Coordinates of C-alpha atoms and ligand atoms in Angstrom, one line a residue:
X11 CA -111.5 147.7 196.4
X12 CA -113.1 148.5 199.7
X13 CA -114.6 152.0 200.3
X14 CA -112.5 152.8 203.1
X15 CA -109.4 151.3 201.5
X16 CA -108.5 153.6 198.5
X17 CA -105.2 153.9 197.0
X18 CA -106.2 156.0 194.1
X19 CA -105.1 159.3 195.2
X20 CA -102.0 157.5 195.9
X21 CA -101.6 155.6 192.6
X22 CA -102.5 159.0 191.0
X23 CA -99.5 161.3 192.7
X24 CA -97.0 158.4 191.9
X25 CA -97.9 159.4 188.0
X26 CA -94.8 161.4 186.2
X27 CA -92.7 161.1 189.4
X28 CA -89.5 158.2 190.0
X29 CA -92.3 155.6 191.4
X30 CA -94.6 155.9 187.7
X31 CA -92.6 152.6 187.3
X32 CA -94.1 150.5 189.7
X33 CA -97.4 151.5 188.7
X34 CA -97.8 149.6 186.2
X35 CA -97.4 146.2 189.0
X36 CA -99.0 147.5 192.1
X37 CA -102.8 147.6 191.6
X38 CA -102.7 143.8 190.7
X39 CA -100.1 143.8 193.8
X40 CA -102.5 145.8 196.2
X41 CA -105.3 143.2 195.3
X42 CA -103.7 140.3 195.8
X43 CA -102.5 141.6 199.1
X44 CA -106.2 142.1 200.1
X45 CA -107.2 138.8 199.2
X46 CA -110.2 137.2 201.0
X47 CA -109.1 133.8 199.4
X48 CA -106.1 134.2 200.9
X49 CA -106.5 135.9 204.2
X50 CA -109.9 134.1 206.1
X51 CA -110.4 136.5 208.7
X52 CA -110.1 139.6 206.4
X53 CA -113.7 140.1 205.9
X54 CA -114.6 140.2 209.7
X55 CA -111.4 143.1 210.0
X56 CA -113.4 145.3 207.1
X57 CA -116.2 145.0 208.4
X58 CA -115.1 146.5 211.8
X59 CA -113.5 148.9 209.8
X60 CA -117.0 149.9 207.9
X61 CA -118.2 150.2 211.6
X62 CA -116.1 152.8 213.1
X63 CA -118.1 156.1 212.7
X64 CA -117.6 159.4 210.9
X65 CA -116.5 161.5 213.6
X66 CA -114.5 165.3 213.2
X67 CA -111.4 164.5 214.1
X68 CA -109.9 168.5 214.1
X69 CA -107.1 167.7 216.5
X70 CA -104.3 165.5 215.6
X71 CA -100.9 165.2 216.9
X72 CA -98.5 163.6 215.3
X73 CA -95.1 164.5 216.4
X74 CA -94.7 163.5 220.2
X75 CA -97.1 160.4 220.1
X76 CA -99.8 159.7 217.7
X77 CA -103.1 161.1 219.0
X78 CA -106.1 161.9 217.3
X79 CA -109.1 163.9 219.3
X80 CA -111.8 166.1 218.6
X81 CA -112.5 169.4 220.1
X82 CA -116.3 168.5 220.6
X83 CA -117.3 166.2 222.8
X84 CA -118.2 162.6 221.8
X85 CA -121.6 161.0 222.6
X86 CA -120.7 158.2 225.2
X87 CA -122.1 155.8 222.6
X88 CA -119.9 157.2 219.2
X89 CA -117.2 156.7 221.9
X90 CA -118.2 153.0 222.5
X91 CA -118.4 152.3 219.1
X92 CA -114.6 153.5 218.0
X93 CA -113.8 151.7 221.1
X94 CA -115.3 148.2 219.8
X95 CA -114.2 148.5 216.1
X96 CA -110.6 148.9 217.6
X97 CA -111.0 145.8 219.5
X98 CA -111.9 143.7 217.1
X99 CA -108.4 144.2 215.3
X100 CA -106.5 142.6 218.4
X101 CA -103.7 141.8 218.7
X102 CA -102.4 145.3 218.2
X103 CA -98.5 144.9 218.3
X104 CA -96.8 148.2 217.5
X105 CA -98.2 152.0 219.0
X106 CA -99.2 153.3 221.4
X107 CA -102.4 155.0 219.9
X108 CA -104.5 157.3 221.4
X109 CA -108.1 157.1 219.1
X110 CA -111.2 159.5 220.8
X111 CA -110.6 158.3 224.2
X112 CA -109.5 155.2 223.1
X113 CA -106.0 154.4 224.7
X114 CA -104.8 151.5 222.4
X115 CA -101.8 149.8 225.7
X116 CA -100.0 148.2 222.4
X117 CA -97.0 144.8 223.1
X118 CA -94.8 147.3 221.7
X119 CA -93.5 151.2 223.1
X120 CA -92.4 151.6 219.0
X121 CA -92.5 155.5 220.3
X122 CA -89.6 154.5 222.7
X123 CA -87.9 153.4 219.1
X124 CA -88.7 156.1 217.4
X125 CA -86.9 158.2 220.8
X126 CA -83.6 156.7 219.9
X127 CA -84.2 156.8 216.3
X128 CA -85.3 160.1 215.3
X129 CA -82.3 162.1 216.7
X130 CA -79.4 160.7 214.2
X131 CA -81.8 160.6 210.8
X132 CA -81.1 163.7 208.1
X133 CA -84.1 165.7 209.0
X134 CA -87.3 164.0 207.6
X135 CA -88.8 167.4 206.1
X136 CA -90.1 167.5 202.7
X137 CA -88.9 163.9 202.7
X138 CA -90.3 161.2 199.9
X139 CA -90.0 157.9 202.2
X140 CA -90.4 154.1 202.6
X141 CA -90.8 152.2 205.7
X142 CA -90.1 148.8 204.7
X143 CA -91.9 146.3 207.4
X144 CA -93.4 149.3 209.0
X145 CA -96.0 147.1 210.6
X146 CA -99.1 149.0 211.1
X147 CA -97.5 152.0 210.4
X148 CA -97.2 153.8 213.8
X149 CA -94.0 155.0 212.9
X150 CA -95.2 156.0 209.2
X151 CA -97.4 158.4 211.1
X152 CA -94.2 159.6 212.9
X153 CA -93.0 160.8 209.7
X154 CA -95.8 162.7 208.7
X155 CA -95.7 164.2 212.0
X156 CA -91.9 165.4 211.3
X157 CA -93.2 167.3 208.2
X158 CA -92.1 164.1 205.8
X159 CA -93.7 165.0 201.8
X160 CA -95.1 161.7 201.3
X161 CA -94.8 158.0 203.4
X162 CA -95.3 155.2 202.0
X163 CA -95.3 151.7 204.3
X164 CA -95.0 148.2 202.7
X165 CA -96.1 145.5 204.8
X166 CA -97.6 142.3 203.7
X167 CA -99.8 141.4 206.6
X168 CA -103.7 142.6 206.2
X169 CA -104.3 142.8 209.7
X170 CA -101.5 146.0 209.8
X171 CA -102.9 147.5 206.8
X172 CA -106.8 147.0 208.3
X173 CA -105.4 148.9 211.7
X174 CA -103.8 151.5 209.7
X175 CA -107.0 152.5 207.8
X176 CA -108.7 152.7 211.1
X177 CA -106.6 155.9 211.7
X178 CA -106.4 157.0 208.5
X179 CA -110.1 157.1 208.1
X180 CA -110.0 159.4 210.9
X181 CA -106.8 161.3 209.9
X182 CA -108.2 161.5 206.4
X183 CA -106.2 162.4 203.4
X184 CA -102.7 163.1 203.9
X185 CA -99.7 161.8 202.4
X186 CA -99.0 158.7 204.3
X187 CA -100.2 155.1 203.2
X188 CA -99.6 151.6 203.6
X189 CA -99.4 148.6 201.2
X190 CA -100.4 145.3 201.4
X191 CA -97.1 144.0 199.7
X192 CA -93.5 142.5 201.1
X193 CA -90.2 144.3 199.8
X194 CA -90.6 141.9 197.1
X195 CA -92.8 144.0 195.3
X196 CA -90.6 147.1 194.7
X197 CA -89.9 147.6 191.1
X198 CA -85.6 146.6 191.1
X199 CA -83.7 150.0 191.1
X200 CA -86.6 152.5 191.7
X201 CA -83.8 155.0 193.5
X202 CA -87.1 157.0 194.5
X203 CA -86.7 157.5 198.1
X204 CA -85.0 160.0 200.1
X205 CA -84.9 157.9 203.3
X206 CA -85.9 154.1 203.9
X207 CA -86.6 152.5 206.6
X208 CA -86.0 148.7 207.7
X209 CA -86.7 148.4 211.1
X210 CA -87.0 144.9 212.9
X211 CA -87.3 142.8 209.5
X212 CA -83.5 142.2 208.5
X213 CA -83.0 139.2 210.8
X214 CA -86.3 138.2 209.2
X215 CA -84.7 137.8 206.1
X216 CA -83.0 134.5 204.8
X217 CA -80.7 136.4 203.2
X218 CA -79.4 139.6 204.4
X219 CA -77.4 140.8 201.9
X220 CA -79.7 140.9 199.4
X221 CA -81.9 142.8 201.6
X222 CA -79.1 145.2 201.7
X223 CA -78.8 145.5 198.4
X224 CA -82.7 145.8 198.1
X225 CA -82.9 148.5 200.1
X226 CA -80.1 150.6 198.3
X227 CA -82.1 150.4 195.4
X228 CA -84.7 152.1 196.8
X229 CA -83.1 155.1 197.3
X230 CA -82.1 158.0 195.2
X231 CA -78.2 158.4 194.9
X232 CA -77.0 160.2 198.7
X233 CA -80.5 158.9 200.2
X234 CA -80.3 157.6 203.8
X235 CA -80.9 153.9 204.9
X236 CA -82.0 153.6 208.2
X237 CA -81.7 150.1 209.7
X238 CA -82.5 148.4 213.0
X239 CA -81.8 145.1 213.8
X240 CA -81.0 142.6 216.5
X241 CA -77.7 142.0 217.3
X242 CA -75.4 140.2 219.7
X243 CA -71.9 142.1 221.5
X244 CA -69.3 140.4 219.6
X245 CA -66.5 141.7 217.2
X246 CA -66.0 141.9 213.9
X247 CA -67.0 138.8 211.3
X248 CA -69.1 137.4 214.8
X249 CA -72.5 136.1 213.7
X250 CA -75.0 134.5 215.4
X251 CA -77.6 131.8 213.5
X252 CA -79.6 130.5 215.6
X253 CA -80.2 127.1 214.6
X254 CA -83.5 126.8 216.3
X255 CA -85.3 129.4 217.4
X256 CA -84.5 132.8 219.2
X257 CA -86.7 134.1 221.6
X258 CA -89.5 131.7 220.6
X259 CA -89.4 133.0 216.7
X260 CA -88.8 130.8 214.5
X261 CA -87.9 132.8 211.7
X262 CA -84.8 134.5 212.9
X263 CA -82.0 133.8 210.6
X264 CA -78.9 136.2 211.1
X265 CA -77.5 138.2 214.4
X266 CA -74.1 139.9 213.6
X267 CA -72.1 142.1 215.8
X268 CA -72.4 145.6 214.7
X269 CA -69.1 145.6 213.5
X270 CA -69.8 142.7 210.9
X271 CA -73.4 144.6 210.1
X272 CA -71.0 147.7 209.1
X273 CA -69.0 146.0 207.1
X274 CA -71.7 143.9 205.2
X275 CA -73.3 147.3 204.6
X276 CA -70.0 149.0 202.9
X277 CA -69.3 145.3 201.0
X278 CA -73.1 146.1 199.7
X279 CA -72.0 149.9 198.5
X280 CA -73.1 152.5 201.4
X281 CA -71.2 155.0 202.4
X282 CA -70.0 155.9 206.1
X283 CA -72.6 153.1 207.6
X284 CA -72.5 153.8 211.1
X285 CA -74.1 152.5 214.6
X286 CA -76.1 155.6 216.4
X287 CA -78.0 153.7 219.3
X288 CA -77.8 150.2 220.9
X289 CA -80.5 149.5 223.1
X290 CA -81.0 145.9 224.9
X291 CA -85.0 145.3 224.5
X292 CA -86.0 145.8 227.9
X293 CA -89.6 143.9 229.5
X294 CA -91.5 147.5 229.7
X295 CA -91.1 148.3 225.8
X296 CA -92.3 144.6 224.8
X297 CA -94.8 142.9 226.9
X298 CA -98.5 141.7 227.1
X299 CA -101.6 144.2 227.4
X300 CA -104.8 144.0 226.5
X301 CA -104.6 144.8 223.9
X302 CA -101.8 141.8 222.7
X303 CA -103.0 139.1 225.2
X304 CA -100.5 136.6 223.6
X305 CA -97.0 135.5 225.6
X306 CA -93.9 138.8 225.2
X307 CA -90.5 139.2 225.5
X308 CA -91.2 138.5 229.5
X309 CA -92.2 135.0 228.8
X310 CA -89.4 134.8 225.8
X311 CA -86.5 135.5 227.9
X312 CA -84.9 132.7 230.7
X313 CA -86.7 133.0 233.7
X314 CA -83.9 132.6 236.1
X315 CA -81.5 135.2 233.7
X316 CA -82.7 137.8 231.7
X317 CA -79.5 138.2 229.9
X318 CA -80.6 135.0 227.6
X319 CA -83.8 133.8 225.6
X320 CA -85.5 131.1 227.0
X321 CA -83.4 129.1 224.5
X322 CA -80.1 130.2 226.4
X323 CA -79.1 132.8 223.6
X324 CA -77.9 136.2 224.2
X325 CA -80.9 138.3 225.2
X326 CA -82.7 140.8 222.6
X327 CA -80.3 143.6 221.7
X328 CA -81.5 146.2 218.9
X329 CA -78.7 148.0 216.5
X330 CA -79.8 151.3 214.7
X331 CA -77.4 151.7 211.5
X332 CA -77.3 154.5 209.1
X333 CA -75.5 154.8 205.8
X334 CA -76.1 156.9 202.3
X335 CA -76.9 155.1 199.1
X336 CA -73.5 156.5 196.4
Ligands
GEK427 N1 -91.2 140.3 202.9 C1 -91.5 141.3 203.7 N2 -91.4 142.6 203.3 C2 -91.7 143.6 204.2 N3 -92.1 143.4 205.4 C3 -92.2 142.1 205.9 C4 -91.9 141.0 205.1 N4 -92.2 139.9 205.8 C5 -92.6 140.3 207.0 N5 -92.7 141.6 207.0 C6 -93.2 142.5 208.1 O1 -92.1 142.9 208.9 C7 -92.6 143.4 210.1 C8 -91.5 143.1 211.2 S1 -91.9 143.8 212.8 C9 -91.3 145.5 212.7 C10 -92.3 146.6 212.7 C11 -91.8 148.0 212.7 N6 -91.0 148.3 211.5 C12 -91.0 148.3 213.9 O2 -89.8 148.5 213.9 O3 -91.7 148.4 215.0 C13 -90.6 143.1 213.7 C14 -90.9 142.4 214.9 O4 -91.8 142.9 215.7 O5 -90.3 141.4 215.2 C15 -93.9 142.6 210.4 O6 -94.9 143.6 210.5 C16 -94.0 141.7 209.2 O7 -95.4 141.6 208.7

């Protein structure tokens, strides 16, 4: 395992507690996630990783943006060098960060998210939680910064989990990490977790109800599910697959109203599911910066209505859901 990737503290609190059983999976998991056979471009992300410098980082904010700052002042060139490690992880899709004068301009205002989020969720607070999909983690940091016990983030691209270390090598060691594995790779029935998370990966999935299910199963009887997801206006039993793609994805597979999302999510056992915030994705929380150079929702959308994807769909509109596990 690389140096500045270490999940034994991690792997060592999760002893004696209702995640032991995946322990017995998740180092083989971890290191097939960090494969360089698999993942090419891997070794040039570590290595940028190796080259960000040991700075004090004695000033950290977590809980109205993520920020991390020292109260000394930085030689121009230490500043230079955080600066060009960061860079070398472009794209950087979900923030933003601010990293020793580094303002990381991410596609994504996932703070803006976390705005509409936050309000309706049981209070995080001595929380244990998992953030399926989290990306790379900005909003896992979130939690920490709302007093959570322990975060734990599951997503399966390296890339995520190589920008996440870059703040947690400055952050050091506090309860928050992130895995290189897919939901996939939770033991079934763990019912460890006091809240999860699945935000912007259920219209990923090929088959939503068993993600539902697979989320339940995360959580310890009375835990909270928290879900975004895209969906269109429509009533109930209205679904939208889009036989193509959506918004130039190709991997988007079910849209339902938010009625039909309610009742899928009491036919999978939660009780009092419930919609706290629609939002329709507007061109300032998702676009192109420098730091994500690629095309965004601006070029995704019709040009001549922004009320439908370039494919003539209903535009991006973004459900948050939350139910208890029985
Ligand atoms: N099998 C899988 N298991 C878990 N995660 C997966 C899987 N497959 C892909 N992912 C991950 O799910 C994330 C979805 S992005 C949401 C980020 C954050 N939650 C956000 O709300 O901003 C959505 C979007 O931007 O479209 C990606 O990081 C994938 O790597």
């Amino acid at each position: 395992m690389h140096d500045r990737i270490d999940y034994s503290a991690l792997l060592r609190t999760m002893e004696g507690t209702k995640l032991a059983p995946w322990l017995t999976l998740l180092p083989e998991q971890i290191e097939a996630g960090l494969c360089p056979n698999r993942f090419g471009d891997l070794p040039d992300w570590l290595q940028a990783l190796e080259r960000l410098p040991e700075v004090e980082t004695d000033q950290v904010n977590l809980s109205t943006a993520v920020e991390l700052m020292s109260s000394s002042a930085l030689p121009a060139e230490t500043t230079r060098q955080i600066h060009d490690a960061l860079a070398a992880l472009i794209p950087w899709r979900k923030g933003p960060f601010h990293i020793h004068g580094t303002d990381i301009d991410t596609e994504w205002r996932s703070d803006w998210k976390w705005d509409r989020v936050l309000p309706h969720l049981a209070p995080l607070k001595n929380r244990t939680i998992l953030d399926v999909g989290c990306g790379n983690g900005y909003h896992c940091w979130r939690m920490l910064g709302e007093g959570a016990r322990q975060v734990i983030g599951i997503d399966p691209s390296p890339r995520f989990v190589v920008q996440f270390h870059m703040l947690k090598h400055f952050i050091g060691n506090v309860p928050v990490d992130l895995l290189p594995v897919g939901i996939e790779a939770v033991p079934a029935n763990l019912q460890a977790f006091d809240t999860t998370f699945s935000m912007g990966v259920l219209y990923h999935r090929r088959s939503p109800m068993d993600h539902l299910r697979e989320l339940k199963a995360t959580l310890r009887p009375g835990g909270q599910l928290v879900l975004e997801t895209l969906v269109i206006d429509g009533k109930l039993g209205e679904v939208l697959v889009p036989e193509d793609r959506y918004a130039k994805m190709n991997n988007v597979w079910f849209l339902p109203s938010c009625e039909t999302l309610i009742s899928w999510l009491r036919k999978c056992g939660y009780k009092n599911p419930r919609l706290v915030d629609l939002n329709k994705t507007s061109t300032d929380e998702q676009r192109s910066t420098e730091w994500m150079q690629f095309h965004s929702l601006p070029e995704f959308l019709d040009p001549e209505d922004s009320n439908l994807t370039a494919e003539g769909h209903p535009a991006p509109l973004r459900a948050v859901m939350v139910a208890e596990a029985p």
